[in-house]
Structures are given as structure tokens and as C-alpha cells.
Amino acid sequence: MERKASRRENECEEKNSNSESSELDKDYKTSLITLNVGGYLYITQKQTLTKYPDSFLEGIINGRIMCPFDADGHYFIDRDGLLFRHILNFLRNGELLLPEGFRENQLLAQEAEYFQLKVLSEAVKSRWEKEQLASRETTFLEITDSHDRSQGLRIFCNAPEFIAKIKSRIVLVSKSRLDGFPEEFSVSSNIIQFKYFIKSENGTRLVLKEDNTFVCTLETLKFEAIMTALKCGFRLLTSLDCSRGSIVHSDALHFIK
């Protein structure tokens, strides 16, 4: 009799355990939500979508806002499916994190307003305003000979990161001192000043190659700067010094995005 009673107790415990496990699985499945946003499917947790009270998504999940379903029974939201990636990442991370080179601030701000995420909308607008301000600030780099200011080049651009890229390449190569390159030079925020340029029959020579193996003329430096700018999405405006007849012979280049 004791064996039978013990067996029944074990069977009851096993049933209760299975029942609890089944309930946990059921709760976990119901916590996952699939959204169809403009034809793009996103799967996330209920707690992510309800993170911000009074938002559009929180209203849908908690039944305050009516939302249609697609043919597969998923919530359908007729908005930009690609941009929703950034909306969802904001809900997950609690901060605005966008990929480098992101240029759709105005569209994302509109999406944030639609989804009633005031914090995100303000963050996007703040980022956009900073970019607009930076785009109006023109910065420059001057590469010059301390003994002959006519020997050199000025590069103007409305993107400080581009100027920094060109500057870092020249400084890096200069420090390598390859092929008799001038050893003495000074660097300030906007000027690289050499004690002297190398002189040759073909003109003034400089080094500007990522592999640091190529000695080139000052004219070639201009072409390298132009090609780098075009690859980065900038366009070349009219040379700031057209008196010499061509870009090759000009003293300055002006780039803008």
C-alpha cells in the first residue's frame, strides 16, 4: 500500500511539473510579438513594445489603439519598414544609435512622431540640427613650405572628418621619412608646415599613398585629394583660385557634400 501511495504522489508531482512547464512555455510564446511594418516582419518581446507608456505601440499591445492584422494574423502597421529598425533599436537600447553616414534624419523624426515617441523625436531633431550646423562650418587644411608660402595647397571642406583624414595620411607618411622626405615639419590644427619641400626637375614632391611607398608631386597630391573626396561622396566646387587656369595649377580646392 505504501508503494502505491508513493507512486501516486510521484505521478502527481510529475503532472504538476509538466503543467507548470507548459504554462511557462505558453507565457513565453505569448510575450513574443510579430509586427508587419510596411511588409517587413519584426519579432520582439511585449515588454519592449510597451516600454514607453502612451506610445502608439504600447497602445496597440494593450488594446487602446485598434490595429489591423495581415493574412498571417500579425499586427500590420503601414509605415516605413526599413526605418522601423531604428525605432525598435531605440526601444531596446533606450538611446539613439544610428549607423555611420545615416542621412534620413527628417524621415526618422517623422516616424518617431507617428509612433508617439517624444524622447526619440527630440533626439533625432537634435542630431539633425547639429549636422546642419556642422555642414555650414567650413574647415580647411593648408600644406605649405615655411620658406616659400607659394609652394603648397589649401583644401577647404564642410566636413571636418574629411580634412582630418587627409591630414592624418600626410602626417603618417611624413613621419615615415621615406625616400629622402623632409624630416622637419610642424603640425597645428589646420596647417602642416614643412621646413622645406623636396625639389626635383618635375617640381615639388610629396608622399600621399596609404601604403606609404609612393613619392608624388604636389600636383598629384591635388588629384589624390580630389579622388578621396569623390569616393567619400563629396563634390568639387570651382577652385578658389582660378587665376592659374586649371585645378592642377590652382592653390586651393573646395569640397562640399
PDB file of C-alpha atoms in Angstrom:
ATOM      1  CA  MET A   1       0.000   0.000   0.000  1.00  0.00           C
ATOM      2  CA  GLU A   2       2.857   2.373   0.876  1.00  0.00           C
ATOM      3  CA  ARG A   3       4.483   1.697  -2.541  1.00  0.00           C
ATOM      4  CA  LYS A   4       1.208   2.501  -4.366  1.00  0.00           C
ATOM      5  CA  ALA A   5       0.750   5.731  -2.394  1.00  0.00           C
ATOM      6  CA  SER A   6       4.333   6.767  -3.128  1.00  0.00           C
ATOM      7  CA  ARG A   7       3.859   6.026  -6.832  1.00  0.00           C
ATOM      8  CA  ARG A   8       0.696   8.161  -6.936  1.00  0.00           C
ATOM      9  CA  GLU A   9       2.470  11.035  -5.234  1.00  0.00           C
ATOM     10  CA  ASN A  10       5.292  10.903  -7.810  1.00  0.00           C
ATOM     11  CA  GLU A  11       2.800  10.833 -10.673  1.00  0.00           C
ATOM     12  CA  CYS A  12       1.007  13.880  -9.242  1.00  0.00           C
ATOM     13  CA  GLU A  13       4.278  15.771  -8.817  1.00  0.00           C
ATOM     14  CA  GLU A  14       5.266  14.940 -12.390  1.00  0.00           C
ATOM     15  CA  LYS A  15       1.902  16.141 -13.724  1.00  0.00           C
ATOM     16  CA  ASN A  16       2.169  19.377 -11.735  1.00  0.00           C
ATOM     17  CA  SER A  17       5.725  19.899 -13.018  1.00  0.00           C
ATOM     18  CA  ASN A  18       4.667  19.332 -16.618  1.00  0.00           C
ATOM     19  CA  SER A  19       1.700  21.641 -16.146  1.00  0.00           C
ATOM     20  CA  GLU A  20       3.920  24.431 -14.750  1.00  0.00           C
ATOM     21  CA  SER A  21       6.408  23.970 -17.588  1.00  0.00           C
ATOM     22  CA  SER A  22       3.609  24.120 -20.137  1.00  0.00           C
ATOM     23  CA  GLU A  23       2.282  27.324 -18.575  1.00  0.00           C
ATOM     24  CA  LEU A  24       5.763  28.906 -18.676  1.00  0.00           C
ATOM     25  CA  ASP A  25       6.153  27.963 -22.357  1.00  0.00           C
ATOM     26  CA  LYS A  26       2.729  29.403 -23.068  1.00  0.00           C
ATOM     27  CA  ASP A  27       3.556  32.664 -21.263  1.00  0.00           C
ATOM     28  CA  TYR A  28       6.881  32.934 -23.104  1.00  0.00           C
ATOM     29  CA  LYS A  29       5.238  32.416 -26.505  1.00  0.00           C
ATOM     30  CA  THR A  30       2.531  34.986 -25.803  1.00  0.00           C
ATOM     31  CA  SER A  31       5.232  37.501 -24.787  1.00  0.00           C
ATOM     32  CA  LEU A  32       6.645  37.374 -28.334  1.00  0.00           C
ATOM     33  CA  ILE A  33       5.009  39.780 -30.775  1.00  0.00           C
ATOM     34  CA  THR A  34       5.356  39.782 -34.571  1.00  0.00           C
ATOM     35  CA  LEU A  35       4.824  43.079 -36.368  1.00  0.00           C
ATOM     36  CA  ASN A  36       4.410  43.576 -40.089  1.00  0.00           C
ATOM     37  CA  VAL A  37       5.680  47.099 -40.721  1.00  0.00           C
ATOM     38  CA  GLY A  38       5.317  48.082 -44.366  1.00  0.00           C
ATOM     39  CA  GLY A  39       5.943  44.488 -45.463  1.00  0.00           C
ATOM     40  CA  TYR A  40       8.911  43.861 -43.125  1.00  0.00           C
ATOM     41  CA  LEU A  41       8.438  41.373 -40.270  1.00  0.00           C
ATOM     42  CA  TYR A  42       9.865  42.153 -36.824  1.00  0.00           C
ATOM     43  CA  ILE A  43       9.719  39.782 -33.856  1.00  0.00           C
ATOM     44  CA  THR A  44      10.240  41.252 -30.419  1.00  0.00           C
ATOM     45  CA  GLN A  45       9.036  40.957 -26.846  1.00  0.00           C
ATOM     46  CA  LYS A  46       5.894  42.518 -25.470  1.00  0.00           C
ATOM     47  CA  GLN A  47       7.863  44.361 -22.789  1.00  0.00           C
ATOM     48  CA  THR A  48       9.970  46.063 -25.491  1.00  0.00           C
ATOM     49  CA  LEU A  49       6.939  47.451 -27.313  1.00  0.00           C
ATOM     50  CA  THR A  50       5.298  48.648 -24.092  1.00  0.00           C
ATOM     51  CA  LYS A  51       8.431  50.317 -22.701  1.00  0.00           C
ATOM     52  CA  TYR A  52       7.088  53.847 -23.212  1.00  0.00           C
ATOM     53  CA  PRO A  53       3.554  54.399 -21.823  1.00  0.00           C
ATOM     54  CA  ASP A  54       1.147  56.293 -24.073  1.00  0.00           C
ATOM     55  CA  SER A  55       3.195  55.463 -27.182  1.00  0.00           C
ATOM     56  CA  PHE A  56       1.498  54.153 -30.315  1.00  0.00           C
ATOM     57  CA  LEU A  57       2.976  50.660 -29.944  1.00  0.00           C
ATOM     58  CA  GLU A  58       2.082  50.426 -26.249  1.00  0.00           C
ATOM     59  CA  GLY A  59      -1.474  51.390 -27.167  1.00  0.00           C
ATOM     60  CA  ILE A  60      -1.696  48.620 -29.770  1.00  0.00           C
ATOM     61  CA  ILE A  61      -0.359  45.916 -27.464  1.00  0.00           C
ATOM     62  CA  ASN A  62      -2.602  46.901 -24.560  1.00  0.00           C
ATOM     63  CA  GLY A  63      -5.680  47.302 -26.751  1.00  0.00           C
ATOM     64  CA  ARG A  64      -6.087  51.088 -26.514  1.00  0.00           C
ATOM     65  CA  ILE A  65      -5.451  51.528 -30.241  1.00  0.00           C
ATOM     66  CA  MET A  66      -7.074  49.390 -32.936  1.00  0.00           C
ATOM     67  CA  CYS A  67      -4.653  47.877 -35.428  1.00  0.00           C
ATOM     68  CA  PRO A  68      -5.403  45.723 -38.493  1.00  0.00           C
ATOM     69  CA  PHE A  69      -3.895  42.279 -38.990  1.00  0.00           C
ATOM     70  CA  ASP A  70      -2.242  40.839 -42.076  1.00  0.00           C
ATOM     71  CA  ALA A  71      -3.165  37.498 -43.674  1.00  0.00           C
ATOM     72  CA  ASP A  72      -0.968  35.617 -41.173  1.00  0.00           C
ATOM     73  CA  GLY A  73      -2.505  37.268 -38.138  1.00  0.00           C
ATOM     74  CA  HIS A  74       0.363  39.690 -37.434  1.00  0.00           C
ATOM     75  CA  TYR A  75      -0.184  43.307 -36.479  1.00  0.00           C
ATOM     76  CA  PHE A  76       0.077  45.391 -39.649  1.00  0.00           C
ATOM     77  CA  ILE A  77       1.439  48.959 -39.465  1.00  0.00           C
ATOM     78  CA  ASP A  78       1.531  50.901 -42.708  1.00  0.00           C
ATOM     79  CA  ARG A  79       4.822  52.740 -42.133  1.00  0.00           C
ATOM     80  CA  ASP A  80       8.432  52.643 -43.422  1.00  0.00           C
ATOM     81  CA  GLY A  81       9.586  49.091 -42.739  1.00  0.00           C
ATOM     82  CA  LEU A  82      13.301  49.832 -43.133  1.00  0.00           C
ATOM     83  CA  LEU A  83      13.304  52.810 -40.756  1.00  0.00           C
ATOM     84  CA  PHE A  84      11.361  50.830 -38.142  1.00  0.00           C
ATOM     85  CA  ARG A  85      14.634  49.030 -37.421  1.00  0.00           C
ATOM     86  CA  HIS A  86      15.877  52.212 -35.735  1.00  0.00           C
ATOM     87  CA  ILE A  87      12.600  52.659 -33.842  1.00  0.00           C
ATOM     88  CA  LEU A  88      12.898  49.141 -32.442  1.00  0.00           C
ATOM     89  CA  ASN A  89      16.573  49.555 -31.568  1.00  0.00           C
ATOM     90  CA  PHE A  90      15.678  52.705 -29.628  1.00  0.00           C
ATOM     91  CA  LEU A  91      13.050  50.780 -27.673  1.00  0.00           C
ATOM     92  CA  ARG A  92      15.592  48.066 -26.916  1.00  0.00           C
ATOM     93  CA  ASN A  93      18.538  50.293 -26.006  1.00  0.00           C
ATOM     94  CA  GLY A  94      16.875  53.389 -24.621  1.00  0.00           C
ATOM     95  CA  GLU A  95      19.103  55.666 -26.715  1.00  0.00           C
ATOM     96  CA  LEU A  96      19.505  56.772 -30.314  1.00  0.00           C
ATOM     97  CA  LEU A  97      22.171  54.701 -32.066  1.00  0.00           C
ATOM     98  CA  LEU A  98      22.406  55.162 -35.834  1.00  0.00           C
ATOM     99  CA  PRO A  99      24.889  53.740 -38.374  1.00  0.00           C
ATOM    100  CA  GLU A 100      27.724  55.906 -39.633  1.00  0.00           C
ATOM    101  CA  GLY A 101      26.689  58.047 -42.567  1.00  0.00           C
ATOM    102  CA  PHE A 102      22.953  57.932 -41.740  1.00  0.00           C
ATOM    103  CA  ARG A 103      21.232  60.672 -43.774  1.00  0.00           C
ATOM    104  CA  GLU A 104      17.492  60.155 -43.181  1.00  0.00           C
ATOM    105  CA  ASN A 105      17.080  62.237 -40.023  1.00  0.00           C
ATOM    106  CA  GLN A 106      13.976  64.054 -41.272  1.00  0.00           C
ATOM    107  CA  LEU A 107      12.200  60.822 -42.193  1.00  0.00           C
ATOM    108  CA  LEU A 108      13.158  59.173 -38.892  1.00  0.00           C
ATOM    109  CA  ALA A 109      11.871  62.203 -36.976  1.00  0.00           C
ATOM    110  CA  GLN A 110       8.519  61.813 -38.739  1.00  0.00           C
ATOM    111  CA  GLU A 111       8.403  58.111 -37.846  1.00  0.00           C
ATOM    112  CA  ALA A 112       9.210  58.906 -34.212  1.00  0.00           C
ATOM    113  CA  GLU A 113       6.332  61.399 -34.101  1.00  0.00           C
ATOM    114  CA  TYR A 114       3.945  58.881 -35.653  1.00  0.00           C
ATOM    115  CA  PHE A 115       4.852  56.251 -33.052  1.00  0.00           C
ATOM    116  CA  GLN A 116       4.404  58.933 -30.357  1.00  0.00           C
ATOM    117  CA  LEU A 117       7.946  58.558 -29.012  1.00  0.00           C
ATOM    118  CA  LYS A 118       8.688  62.100 -27.896  1.00  0.00           C
ATOM    119  CA  VAL A 119      12.141  61.285 -26.466  1.00  0.00           C
ATOM    120  CA  LEU A 120      13.248  59.713 -29.744  1.00  0.00           C
ATOM    121  CA  SER A 121      11.788  62.554 -31.803  1.00  0.00           C
ATOM    122  CA  GLU A 122      13.749  65.131 -29.786  1.00  0.00           C
ATOM    123  CA  ALA A 123      16.954  63.077 -30.045  1.00  0.00           C
ATOM    124  CA  VAL A 124      16.665  62.820 -33.833  1.00  0.00           C
ATOM    125  CA  LYS A 125      15.932  66.535 -34.225  1.00  0.00           C
ATOM    126  CA  SER A 126      18.898  67.430 -32.004  1.00  0.00           C
ATOM    127  CA  ARG A 127      21.182  65.233 -34.102  1.00  0.00           C
ATOM    128  CA  TRP A 128      19.826  66.751 -37.295  1.00  0.00           C
ATOM    129  CA  GLU A 129      20.385  70.313 -36.068  1.00  0.00           C
ATOM    130  CA  LYS A 130      23.990  69.528 -35.120  1.00  0.00           C
ATOM    131  CA  GLU A 131      24.642  68.079 -38.578  1.00  0.00           C
ATOM    132  CA  GLN A 132      23.089  71.118 -40.246  1.00  0.00           C
ATOM    133  CA  LEU A 133      25.283  73.419 -38.170  1.00  0.00           C
ATOM    134  CA  ALA A 134      28.395  71.376 -38.944  1.00  0.00           C
ATOM    135  CA  SER A 135      27.609  71.427 -42.664  1.00  0.00           C
ATOM    136  CA  ARG A 136      27.659  75.235 -42.634  1.00  0.00           C
ATOM    137  CA  GLU A 137      31.046  75.383 -40.921  1.00  0.00           C
ATOM    138  CA  THR A 138      33.814  75.268 -43.487  1.00  0.00           C
ATOM    139  CA  THR A 139      37.163  73.999 -42.278  1.00  0.00           C
ATOM    140  CA  PHE A 140      40.451  73.833 -44.129  1.00  0.00           C
ATOM    141  CA  LEU A 141      43.884  72.256 -44.295  1.00  0.00           C
ATOM    142  CA  GLU A 142      46.946  74.128 -45.509  1.00  0.00           C
ATOM    143  CA  ILE A 143      50.071  72.270 -46.629  1.00  0.00           C
ATOM    144  CA  THR A 144      52.874  74.750 -47.012  1.00  0.00           C
ATOM    145  CA  ASP A 145      56.620  75.418 -47.150  1.00  0.00           C
ATOM    146  CA  SER A 146      57.769  77.678 -44.314  1.00  0.00           C
ATOM    147  CA  HIS A 147      60.300  79.353 -46.627  1.00  0.00           C
ATOM    148  CA  ASP A 148      58.051  79.691 -49.667  1.00  0.00           C
ATOM    149  CA  ARG A 149      54.319  80.058 -48.962  1.00  0.00           C
ATOM    150  CA  SER A 150      53.596  79.952 -52.697  1.00  0.00           C
ATOM    151  CA  GLN A 151      54.583  76.278 -52.625  1.00  0.00           C
ATOM    152  CA  GLY A 152      51.643  74.446 -51.119  1.00  0.00           C
ATOM    153  CA  LEU A 153      47.948  73.627 -51.200  1.00  0.00           C
ATOM    154  CA  ARG A 154      44.838  74.663 -49.302  1.00  0.00           C
ATOM    155  CA  ILE A 155      41.940  72.217 -49.028  1.00  0.00           C
ATOM    156  CA  PHE A 156      38.546  73.553 -47.898  1.00  0.00           C
ATOM    157  CA  CYS A 157      35.639  71.299 -46.893  1.00  0.00           C
ATOM    158  CA  ASN A 158      32.445  71.477 -44.821  1.00  0.00           C
ATOM    159  CA  ALA A 159      33.211  68.126 -43.170  1.00  0.00           C
ATOM    160  CA  PRO A 160      35.964  68.193 -40.514  1.00  0.00           C
ATOM    161  CA  GLU A 161      36.330  64.407 -40.644  1.00  0.00           C
ATOM    162  CA  PHE A 162      37.414  64.598 -44.291  1.00  0.00           C
ATOM    163  CA  ILE A 163      40.071  67.199 -43.505  1.00  0.00           C
ATOM    164  CA  ALA A 164      41.253  65.038 -40.606  1.00  0.00           C
ATOM    165  CA  LYS A 165      41.550  62.019 -42.936  1.00  0.00           C
ATOM    166  CA  ILE A 166      43.727  63.842 -45.462  1.00  0.00           C
ATOM    167  CA  LYS A 167      45.795  65.393 -42.681  1.00  0.00           C
ATOM    168  CA  SER A 168      46.443  62.087 -40.893  1.00  0.00           C
ATOM    169  CA  ARG A 169      47.640  60.435 -44.107  1.00  0.00           C
ATOM    170  CA  ILE A 170      50.135  63.195 -44.844  1.00  0.00           C
ATOM    171  CA  VAL A 171      51.442  63.275 -41.268  1.00  0.00           C
ATOM    172  CA  LEU A 172      51.768  59.497 -41.147  1.00  0.00           C
ATOM    173  CA  VAL A 173      53.763  59.398 -44.352  1.00  0.00           C
ATOM    174  CA  SER A 174      55.889  62.360 -43.307  1.00  0.00           C
ATOM    175  CA  LYS A 175      56.911  60.617 -40.110  1.00  0.00           C
ATOM    176  CA  SER A 176      57.996  57.559 -42.083  1.00  0.00           C
ATOM    177  CA  ARG A 177      60.705  59.702 -43.785  1.00  0.00           C
ATOM    178  CA  LEU A 178      60.757  57.604 -46.927  1.00  0.00           C
ATOM    179  CA  ASP A 179      62.948  58.361 -49.948  1.00  0.00           C
ATOM    180  CA  GLY A 180      64.531  61.493 -48.509  1.00  0.00           C
ATOM    181  CA  PHE A 181      61.211  63.021 -47.461  1.00  0.00           C
ATOM    182  CA  PRO A 182      61.619  66.172 -45.300  1.00  0.00           C
ATOM    183  CA  GLU A 183      62.151  65.184 -41.685  1.00  0.00           C
ATOM    184  CA  GLU A 184      61.339  68.505 -40.108  1.00  0.00           C
ATOM    185  CA  PHE A 185      57.730  69.652 -40.126  1.00  0.00           C
ATOM    186  CA  SER A 186      55.205  71.119 -37.682  1.00  0.00           C
ATOM    187  CA  VAL A 187      51.509  70.392 -37.385  1.00  0.00           C
ATOM    188  CA  SER A 188      48.800  72.650 -35.964  1.00  0.00           C
ATOM    189  CA  SER A 189      45.028  72.236 -36.025  1.00  0.00           C
ATOM    190  CA  ASN A 190      44.762  73.351 -39.667  1.00  0.00           C
ATOM    191  CA  ILE A 191      48.305  73.624 -41.020  1.00  0.00           C
ATOM    192  CA  ILE A 192      51.072  71.197 -41.950  1.00  0.00           C
ATOM    193  CA  GLN A 193      54.200  73.275 -42.449  1.00  0.00           C
ATOM    194  CA  PHE A 194      57.383  71.726 -43.799  1.00  0.00           C
ATOM    195  CA  LYS A 195      60.798  73.282 -43.300  1.00  0.00           C
ATOM    196  CA  TYR A 196      61.277  72.639 -46.986  1.00  0.00           C
ATOM    197  CA  PHE A 197      59.738  70.590 -49.800  1.00  0.00           C
ATOM    198  CA  ILE A 198      61.851  68.232 -51.842  1.00  0.00           C
ATOM    199  CA  LYS A 199      62.769  69.856 -55.135  1.00  0.00           C
ATOM    200  CA  SER A 200      63.163  67.923 -58.345  1.00  0.00           C
ATOM    201  CA  GLU A 201      63.065  68.521 -62.082  1.00  0.00           C
ATOM    202  CA  ASN A 202      59.393  67.623 -62.062  1.00  0.00           C
ATOM    203  CA  GLY A 203      58.574  70.102 -59.295  1.00  0.00           C
ATOM    204  CA  THR A 204      57.831  69.815 -55.622  1.00  0.00           C
ATOM    205  CA  ARG A 205      57.354  66.266 -54.387  1.00  0.00           C
ATOM    206  CA  LEU A 206      55.172  64.913 -51.607  1.00  0.00           C
ATOM    207  CA  VAL A 207      54.141  61.458 -50.421  1.00  0.00           C
ATOM    208  CA  LEU A 208      50.449  60.554 -50.304  1.00  0.00           C
ATOM    209  CA  LYS A 209      49.654  56.858 -50.565  1.00  0.00           C
ATOM    210  CA  GLU A 210      48.061  54.602 -47.966  1.00  0.00           C
ATOM    211  CA  ASP A 211      50.877  52.046 -48.387  1.00  0.00           C
ATOM    212  CA  ASN A 212      53.466  54.829 -47.879  1.00  0.00           C
ATOM    213  CA  THR A 213      55.519  53.771 -50.884  1.00  0.00           C
ATOM    214  CA  PHE A 214      54.864  56.440 -53.489  1.00  0.00           C
ATOM    215  CA  VAL A 215      56.619  59.800 -53.804  1.00  0.00           C
ATOM    216  CA  CYS A 216      54.481  62.182 -55.856  1.00  0.00           C
ATOM    217  CA  THR A 217      54.424  65.781 -56.999  1.00  0.00           C
ATOM    218  CA  LEU A 218      52.331  68.469 -55.382  1.00  0.00           C
ATOM    219  CA  GLU A 219      50.023  68.300 -58.404  1.00  0.00           C
ATOM    220  CA  THR A 220      49.481  64.603 -57.780  1.00  0.00           C
ATOM    221  CA  LEU A 221      48.552  65.429 -54.208  1.00  0.00           C
ATOM    222  CA  LYS A 222      45.705  67.541 -55.570  1.00  0.00           C
ATOM    223  CA  PHE A 223      44.429  64.656 -57.676  1.00  0.00           C
ATOM    224  CA  GLU A 224      44.684  62.304 -54.684  1.00  0.00           C
ATOM    225  CA  ALA A 225      42.671  64.739 -52.560  1.00  0.00           C
ATOM    226  CA  ILE A 226      40.023  65.036 -55.290  1.00  0.00           C
ATOM    227  CA  MET A 227      39.716  61.259 -55.746  1.00  0.00           C
ATOM    228  CA  THR A 228      39.479  60.698 -51.971  1.00  0.00           C
ATOM    229  CA  ALA A 229      36.769  63.354 -51.728  1.00  0.00           C
ATOM    230  CA  LEU A 230      34.717  61.863 -54.584  1.00  0.00           C
ATOM    231  CA  LYS A 231      34.927  58.390 -53.038  1.00  0.00           C
ATOM    232  CA  CYS A 232      33.594  59.849 -49.781  1.00  0.00           C
ATOM    233  CA  GLY A 233      30.601  61.394 -51.564  1.00  0.00           C
ATOM    234  CA  PHE A 234      31.832  64.999 -51.815  1.00  0.00           C
ATOM    235  CA  ARG A 235      31.776  67.152 -54.917  1.00  0.00           C
ATOM    236  CA  LEU A 236      34.397  69.617 -56.071  1.00  0.00           C
ATOM    237  CA  LEU A 237      33.290  73.232 -56.308  1.00  0.00           C
ATOM    238  CA  THR A 238      35.010  75.784 -58.511  1.00  0.00           C
ATOM    239  CA  SER A 239      38.612  76.215 -57.428  1.00  0.00           C
ATOM    240  CA  LEU A 240      39.059  79.134 -55.060  1.00  0.00           C
ATOM    241  CA  ASP A 241      41.952  80.332 -57.222  1.00  0.00           C
ATOM    242  CA  CYS A 242      41.070  80.147 -60.903  1.00  0.00           C
ATOM    243  CA  SER A 243      43.719  82.631 -61.980  1.00  0.00           C
ATOM    244  CA  ARG A 244      46.079  79.835 -62.966  1.00  0.00           C
ATOM    245  CA  GLY A 245      43.713  78.289 -65.458  1.00  0.00           C
ATOM    246  CA  SER A 246      43.122  74.761 -64.131  1.00  0.00           C
ATOM    247  CA  ILE A 247      42.609  72.705 -60.997  1.00  0.00           C
ATOM    248  CA  VAL A 248      46.091  71.230 -61.354  1.00  0.00           C
ATOM    249  CA  HIS A 249      47.673  74.672 -61.133  1.00  0.00           C
ATOM    250  CA  SER A 250      45.327  76.127 -58.511  1.00  0.00           C
ATOM    251  CA  ASP A 251      46.393  76.837 -54.950  1.00  0.00           C
ATOM    252  CA  ALA A 252      43.141  75.682 -53.322  1.00  0.00           C
ATOM    253  CA  LEU A 253      40.388  73.081 -53.639  1.00  0.00           C
ATOM    254  CA  HIS A 254      36.896  73.386 -52.175  1.00  0.00           C
ATOM    255  CA  PHE A 255      34.741  70.319 -51.447  1.00  0.00           C
ATOM    256  CA  ILE A 256      31.164  70.102 -50.199  1.00  0.00           C
ATOM    257  CA  LYS A 257      28.665  67.292 -49.585  1.00  0.00           C
TER     258      LYS A 257
END
